[in-house]
Each structure stands twice: as C-alpha cells, then as structure tokens.
mmCIF file of N, CA and C in Angstrom:
data_model
loop_
_atom_site.group_PDB
_atom_site.id
_atom_site.type_symbol
_atom_site.label_atom_id
_atom_site.label_comp_id
_atom_site.label_asym_id
_atom_site.label_seq_id
_atom_site.Cartn_x
_atom_site.Cartn_y
_atom_site.Cartn_z
ATOM 1 N N LEU A 1 337.453 235.195 152.485
ATOM 2 C CA LEU A 1 337.801 233.927 152.144
ATOM 3 C C LEU A 1 337.994 233.682 150.660
ATOM 4 N N LEU A 2 336.978 233.993 149.777
ATOM 5 C CA LEU A 2 337.046 233.816 148.319
ATOM 6 C C LEU A 2 338.167 234.555 147.734
ATOM 7 N N ILE A 3 338.538 235.826 148.277
ATOM 8 C CA ILE A 3 339.594 236.564 147.730
ATOM 9 C C ILE A 3 340.930 235.879 148.116
ATOM 10 N N LYS A 4 341.056 235.392 149.157
ATOM 11 C CA LYS A 4 342.269 234.536 149.622
ATOM 12 C C LYS A 4 342.573 233.189 148.774
ATOM 13 N N LEU A 5 341.470 232.504 148.445
ATOM 14 C CA LEU A 5 341.362 231.447 147.691
ATOM 15 C C LEU A 5 341.780 231.715 146.099
ATOM 16 N N MET A 6 341.405 232.857 145.686
ATOM 17 C CA MET A 6 341.662 233.317 144.455
ATOM 18 C C MET A 6 343.229 233.614 144.304
ATOM 19 N N LYS A 7 343.646 234.263 145.284
ATOM 20 C CA LYS A 7 345.146 234.614 145.230
ATOM 21 C C LYS A 7 346.030 233.379 145.342
ATOM 22 N N ILE A 8 345.505 232.400 146.149
ATOM 23 C CA ILE A 8 346.239 231.067 146.199
ATOM 24 C C ILE A 8 346.244 230.424 144.798
ATOM 25 N N LEU A 9 345.123 230.257 144.105
ATOM 26 C CA LEU A 9 345.019 229.722 142.890
ATOM 27 C C LEU A 9 345.791 230.384 141.818
ATOM 28 N N TYR A 10 345.847 231.732 141.758
ATOM 29 C CA TYR A 10 346.630 232.555 140.824
ATOM 30 C C TYR A 10 348.104 232.275 140.883
ATOM 31 N N PHE A 11 348.687 232.053 142.093
ATOM 32 C CA PHE A 11 350.124 231.723 142.134
ATOM 33 C C PHE A 11 350.476 230.266 141.923
ATOM 34 N N ARG A 12 349.395 229.412 141.765
ATOM 35 C CA ARG A 12 349.661 228.004 141.661
ATOM 36 C C ARG A 12 349.484 227.726 140.070
ATOM 37 N N VAL A 13 348.929 228.618 139.350
ATOM 38 C CA VAL A 13 348.892 228.533 137.856
ATOM 39 C C VAL A 13 350.215 228.439 137.187
ATOM 40 N N LYS A 14 350.533 227.436 136.567
ATOM 41 C CA LYS A 14 351.914 227.211 135.878
ATOM 42 C C LYS A 14 351.900 228.102 134.598
ATOM 43 N N LYS A 15 352.942 228.918 134.529
ATOM 44 C CA LYS A 15 353.025 229.735 133.262
ATOM 45 C C LYS A 15 353.686 228.788 132.181
ATOM 46 N N GLN A 16 353.261 228.963 130.988
ATOM 47 C CA GLN A 16 353.842 228.203 129.957
ATOM 48 C C GLN A 16 355.172 228.792 129.508
ATOM 49 N N LYS A 17 356.224 227.974 129.449
ATOM 50 C CA LYS A 17 357.563 228.475 129.067
ATOM 51 C C LYS A 17 357.768 228.192 127.618
ATOM 52 N N PHE A 18 358.384 229.163 127.025
ATOM 53 C CA PHE A 18 358.735 228.910 125.410
ATOM 54 C C PHE A 18 360.096 228.725 125.166
ATOM 55 N N VAL A 19 361.072 229.433 125.990
ATOM 56 C CA VAL A 19 362.474 229.433 125.500
ATOM 57 C C VAL A 19 363.134 227.970 125.551
ATOM 58 N N GLY A 20 363.814 227.691 124.399
ATOM 59 C CA GLY A 20 364.361 226.348 124.445
ATOM 60 C C GLY A 20 363.555 225.342 123.801
ATOM 61 N N ARG A 21 362.253 225.700 123.456
ATOM 62 C CA ARG A 21 361.354 224.696 123.024
ATOM 63 C C ARG A 21 361.270 224.791 121.410
ATOM 64 N N ARG A 22 360.907 223.468 120.835
ATOM 65 C CA ARG A 22 360.556 223.537 119.444
ATOM 66 C C ARG A 22 359.019 223.586 119.265
ATOM 67 N N ILE A 23 358.578 224.508 118.265
ATOM 68 C CA ILE A 23 357.194 224.816 118.047
ATOM 69 C C ILE A 23 356.901 224.659 116.758
ATOM 70 N N SER A 24 355.492 224.622 116.490
ATOM 71 C CA SER A 24 354.777 224.697 115.304
ATOM 72 C C SER A 24 353.958 225.929 115.305
ATOM 73 N N HIS A 25 354.112 227.016 114.424
ATOM 74 C CA HIS A 25 353.506 228.211 114.651
ATOM 75 C C HIS A 25 352.608 228.501 113.371
ATOM 76 N N LYS A 26 351.265 228.790 113.621
ATOM 77 C CA LYS A 26 350.342 229.071 112.431
ATOM 78 C C LYS A 26 350.507 230.556 112.240
ATOM 79 N N TRP A 27 350.831 230.968 110.956
ATOM 80 C CA TRP A 27 350.823 232.411 110.568
ATOM 81 C C TRP A 27 349.659 232.634 109.486
ATOM 82 N N LYS A 28 349.096 233.773 109.644
ATOM 83 C CA LYS A 28 348.237 234.091 108.470
ATOM 84 C C LYS A 28 348.977 234.769 107.441
ATOM 85 N N MET A 29 348.960 234.311 106.299
ATOM 86 C CA MET A 29 349.661 234.763 105.170
ATOM 87 C C MET A 29 348.953 235.807 104.405
ATOM 88 N N ASN A 30 347.674 235.792 104.322
ATOM 89 C CA ASN A 30 346.812 236.669 103.477
ATOM 90 C C ASN A 30 345.494 236.756 104.345
ATOM 91 N N GLU A 31 345.162 237.990 104.861
ATOM 92 C CA GLU A 31 344.044 238.254 105.713
ATOM 93 C C GLU A 31 342.831 238.197 104.817
ATOM 94 N N GLN A 32 342.963 238.526 103.599
ATOM 95 C CA GLN A 32 341.769 238.687 102.707
ATOM 96 C C GLN A 32 341.250 237.361 102.270
ATOM 97 N N VAL A 33 342.190 236.400 101.835
ATOM 98 C CA VAL A 33 341.626 235.133 101.461
ATOM 99 C C VAL A 33 341.913 234.049 102.446
ATOM 100 N N GLN A 34 342.136 234.419 103.686
ATOM 101 C CA GLN A 34 342.336 233.509 104.808
ATOM 102 C C GLN A 34 343.279 232.340 104.533
ATOM 103 N N THR A 35 344.389 232.740 103.987
ATOM 104 C CA THR A 35 345.491 231.800 103.915
ATOM 105 C C THR A 35 346.333 231.725 105.136
ATOM 106 N N GLU A 36 346.568 230.377 105.632
ATOM 107 C CA GLU A 36 347.344 230.206 106.733
ATOM 108 C C GLU A 36 348.281 229.059 106.391
ATOM 109 N N MET A 37 349.543 229.188 107.075
ATOM 110 C CA MET A 37 350.744 228.261 107.012
ATOM 111 C C MET A 37 351.258 227.982 108.370
ATOM 112 N N TRP A 38 351.620 226.674 108.565
ATOM 113 C CA TRP A 38 352.363 226.277 109.770
ATOM 114 C C TRP A 38 353.804 226.195 109.490
ATOM 115 N N TYR A 39 354.516 226.876 110.489
ATOM 116 C CA TYR A 39 356.032 226.948 110.389
ATOM 117 C C TYR A 39 356.650 226.204 111.543
ATOM 118 N N ASN A 40 357.502 225.310 111.440
ATOM 119 C CA ASN A 40 358.294 224.786 112.536
ATOM 120 C C ASN A 40 359.533 225.750 112.876
ATOM 121 N N GLY A 41 359.880 225.767 114.121
ATOM 122 C CA GLY A 41 361.101 226.477 114.506
ATOM 123 C C GLY A 41 361.486 226.217 115.897
ATOM 124 N N SER A 42 362.465 226.883 116.458
ATOM 125 C CA SER A 42 362.988 226.852 117.714
ATOM 126 C C SER A 42 363.086 228.235 118.395
ATOM 127 N N VAL A 43 362.625 228.191 119.684
ATOM 128 C CA VAL A 43 362.547 229.380 120.393
ATOM 129 C C VAL A 43 363.901 229.533 121.040
ATOM 130 N N LEU A 44 364.746 230.643 120.507
ATOM 131 C CA LEU A 44 366.173 230.666 120.943
ATOM 132 C C LEU A 44 366.342 231.442 122.235
ATOM 133 N N SER A 45 365.673 232.419 122.415
ATOM 134 C CA SER A 45 365.948 233.386 123.664
ATOM 135 C C SER A 45 364.710 234.363 123.767
ATOM 136 N N LEU A 46 364.777 235.085 124.984
ATOM 137 C CA LEU A 46 363.802 235.902 125.195
ATOM 138 C C LEU A 46 364.455 237.347 125.200
ATOM 139 N N ARG A 47 363.845 238.096 124.498
ATOM 140 C CA ARG A 47 364.440 239.343 124.022
ATOM 141 C C ARG A 47 364.026 240.460 125.158
ATOM 142 N N ASN A 48 362.704 240.489 125.426
ATOM 143 C CA ASN A 48 362.075 241.388 126.435
ATOM 144 C C ASN A 48 360.993 240.714 127.228
ATOM 145 N N GLY A 49 360.793 241.017 128.516
ATOM 146 C CA GLY A 49 359.650 240.504 129.274
ATOM 147 C C GLY A 49 360.094 239.366 130.076
ATOM 148 N N ILE A 50 359.098 238.563 130.489
ATOM 149 C CA ILE A 50 359.267 237.364 131.166
ATOM 150 C C ILE A 50 358.616 236.173 130.560
ATOM 151 N N ASP A 51 359.437 235.238 130.305
ATOM 152 C CA ASP A 51 358.961 233.856 129.653
ATOM 153 C C ASP A 51 357.671 233.449 130.293
ATOM 154 N N GLY A 52 356.784 233.274 129.283
ATOM 155 C CA GLY A 52 355.421 232.814 129.677
ATOM 156 C C GLY A 52 354.383 233.906 129.999
ATOM 157 N N GLU A 53 354.713 235.122 129.946
ATOM 158 C CA GLU A 53 353.911 236.199 130.226
ATOM 159 C C GLU A 53 353.409 237.042 128.935
ATOM 160 N N SER A 54 352.341 237.473 128.993
ATOM 161 C CA SER A 54 351.761 238.278 127.809
ATOM 162 C C SER A 54 352.786 239.468 127.434
ATOM 163 N N GLY A 55 352.968 239.745 126.279
ATOM 164 C CA GLY A 55 353.897 240.698 125.788
ATOM 165 C C GLY A 55 355.378 240.398 125.780
ATOM 166 N N ALA A 56 355.661 239.236 126.104
ATOM 167 C CA ALA A 56 357.199 238.754 126.116
ATOM 168 C C ALA A 56 357.612 238.818 124.724
ATOM 169 N N GLU A 57 358.716 239.166 124.439
ATOM 170 C CA GLU A 57 359.280 239.037 123.090
ATOM 171 C C GLU A 57 360.393 237.996 122.849
ATOM 172 N N TYR A 58 360.246 236.936 121.871
ATOM 173 C CA TYR A 58 360.944 235.862 121.725
ATOM 174 C C TYR A 58 361.791 236.046 120.384
ATOM 175 N N GLU A 59 363.104 235.476 120.600
ATOM 176 C CA GLU A 59 363.727 235.278 119.185
ATOM 177 C C GLU A 59 363.487 233.814 118.767
ATOM 178 N N ILE A 60 362.979 233.737 117.406
ATOM 179 C CA ILE A 60 362.670 232.438 116.971
ATOM 180 C C ILE A 60 363.461 232.075 115.673
ATOM 181 N N LEU A 61 363.956 231.102 115.451
ATOM 182 C CA LEU A 61 364.567 230.673 114.279
ATOM 183 C C LEU A 61 363.734 229.549 113.643
ATOM 184 N N TYR A 62 363.024 229.980 112.585
ATOM 185 C CA TYR A 62 362.117 229.001 111.793
ATOM 186 C C TYR A 62 363.103 228.142 110.873
ATOM 187 N N ASP A 63 362.677 226.849 110.700
ATOM 188 C CA ASP A 63 363.378 225.926 109.882
ATOM 189 C C ASP A 63 363.425 226.311 108.438
ATOM 190 N N GLY A 64 364.653 226.298 107.908
ATOM 191 C CA GLY A 64 364.905 226.550 106.651
ATOM 192 C C GLY A 64 365.313 228.132 106.421
ATOM 193 N N GLU A 65 365.230 228.989 107.510
ATOM 194 C CA GLU A 65 365.681 230.298 107.435
ATOM 195 C C GLU A 65 367.002 230.504 107.936
ATOM 196 N N LYS A 66 367.699 231.496 107.371
ATOM 197 C CA LYS A 66 369.000 231.737 107.701
ATOM 198 C C LYS A 66 369.044 232.829 108.948
ATOM 199 N N SER A 67 368.164 233.489 109.232
ATOM 200 C CA SER A 67 368.286 234.480 110.312
ATOM 201 C C SER A 67 366.936 234.347 111.029
ATOM 202 N N SER A 68 367.056 234.650 112.332
ATOM 203 C CA SER A 68 366.019 234.570 113.290
ATOM 204 C C SER A 68 365.041 235.945 113.282
ATOM 205 N N CYS A 69 364.031 235.811 113.779
ATOM 206 C CA CYS A 69 362.981 236.874 113.866
ATOM 207 C C CYS A 69 362.509 237.111 115.368
ATOM 208 N N PHE A 70 361.836 238.249 115.584
ATOM 209 C CA PHE A 70 361.311 238.481 116.986
ATOM 210 C C PHE A 70 359.871 238.376 116.922
ATOM 211 N N VAL A 71 359.252 237.714 117.766
ATOM 212 C CA VAL A 71 357.830 237.654 117.916
ATOM 213 C C VAL A 71 357.373 237.984 119.358
ATOM 214 N N ASP A 72 356.326 238.871 119.420
ATOM 215 C CA ASP A 72 355.852 239.370 120.627
ATOM 216 C C ASP A 72 354.432 238.995 121.002
ATOM 217 N N HIS A 73 353.973 237.943 120.281
ATOM 218 C CA HIS A 73 352.644 237.441 120.638
ATOM 219 C C HIS A 73 352.590 235.942 120.704
ATOM 220 N N LEU A 74 353.563 235.286 121.082
ATOM 221 C CA LEU A 74 353.596 233.912 121.150
ATOM 222 C C LEU A 74 352.743 233.306 122.302
ATOM 223 N N LEU A 75 352.520 233.950 123.428
ATOM 224 C CA LEU A 75 351.579 233.365 124.340
ATOM 225 C C LEU A 75 350.076 233.504 123.927
ATOM 226 N N GLU A 76 349.800 234.614 123.275
ATOM 227 C CA GLU A 76 348.362 234.861 122.789
ATOM 228 C C GLU A 76 348.043 233.754 121.553
ATOM 229 N N ASP A 77 349.133 233.619 120.754
ATOM 230 C CA ASP A 77 348.858 232.518 119.723
ATOM 231 C C ASP A 77 348.839 231.129 120.356
ATOM 232 N N PHE A 78 349.587 230.946 121.338
ATOM 233 C CA PHE A 78 349.481 229.504 122.206
ATOM 234 C C PHE A 78 348.112 229.383 122.665
ATOM 235 N N LYS A 79 347.551 230.467 123.156
ATOM 236 C CA LYS A 79 346.136 230.428 123.852
ATOM 237 C C LYS A 79 345.102 230.283 122.657
ATOM 238 N N ASP A 80 345.220 230.758 121.523
ATOM 239 C CA ASP A 80 344.466 230.606 120.356
ATOM 240 C C ASP A 80 344.694 229.278 119.493
ATOM 241 N N SER A 81 345.445 228.427 120.099
ATOM 242 C CA SER A 81 345.854 227.139 119.382
ATOM 243 C C SER A 81 346.578 227.384 118.107
ATOM 244 N N CYS A 82 347.358 228.420 117.918
ATOM 245 C CA CYS A 82 348.243 228.868 116.778
ATOM 246 C C CYS A 82 349.567 228.371 117.023
ATOM 247 N N VAL A 83 349.911 227.990 118.280
ATOM 248 C CA VAL A 83 351.269 227.377 118.548
ATOM 249 C C VAL A 83 351.183 226.030 119.210
ATOM 250 N N THR A 84 351.861 225.204 118.852
ATOM 251 C CA THR A 84 351.949 223.838 119.441
ATOM 252 C C THR A 84 353.353 223.425 119.732
ATOM 253 N N PHE A 85 353.680 222.577 120.742
ATOM 254 C CA PHE A 85 354.943 222.202 120.906
ATOM 255 C C PHE A 85 355.318 220.901 120.172
ATOM 256 N N ILE A 86 356.289 220.761 119.495
ATOM 257 C CA ILE A 86 356.780 219.628 118.748
ATOM 258 C C ILE A 86 357.928 218.848 119.320
ATOM 259 N N ASP A 87 358.425 219.312 120.537
ATOM 260 C CA ASP A 87 359.542 218.629 121.166
ATOM 261 C C ASP A 87 359.129 217.640 122.327
ATOM 262 N N LEU A 88 357.911 217.334 122.253
ATOM 263 C CA LEU A 88 357.488 216.404 123.391
ATOM 264 C C LEU A 88 357.608 214.980 123.062
#
C-alpha cells in the first residue's frame, strides 16, 4: 500500500517548466572571494532533455547580451534558490 501511494504522489508532483519564462539567475563570478551577481534573462528554448527535469539544457538570452548561451543546471539552481521567476 505504501509503495502504491508513493507512486501516485510521484506522478502528481508538478514539474517546474522554464521554457518561455523570464528569470533572474544568480551566478558565482569568483569562487575564491564569493562574488555573486544576479542576471535577468529569457529562457528561449530547450536544447536537450525534458523541460523541468534534471540535466535539461536550456538556451537563455540574458538582458543586455547579443547572443544566447546554454545552461544545463537550471533546475538545480532553482532548487538552490539561485533562479527566480520574474514574469509572474
């Protein structure tokens, strides 16, 4: 019974979606002196994986930049409170 309940709860957990969202993303600029900066940007597309799953690779265009970059740790950063949504 417990295993059946766990399976039901697993499938009900909503995955956080990132594609099409505006985000603020904290980056560590210098590990040695603990310098951090927040950057705003738009998640343009999914390059690899499944949106909202660990290891998914996203194309992000940060404000003020001419070209986009690819990030493969967005979900992990979100869980660590290093990504917030600013389009709400």
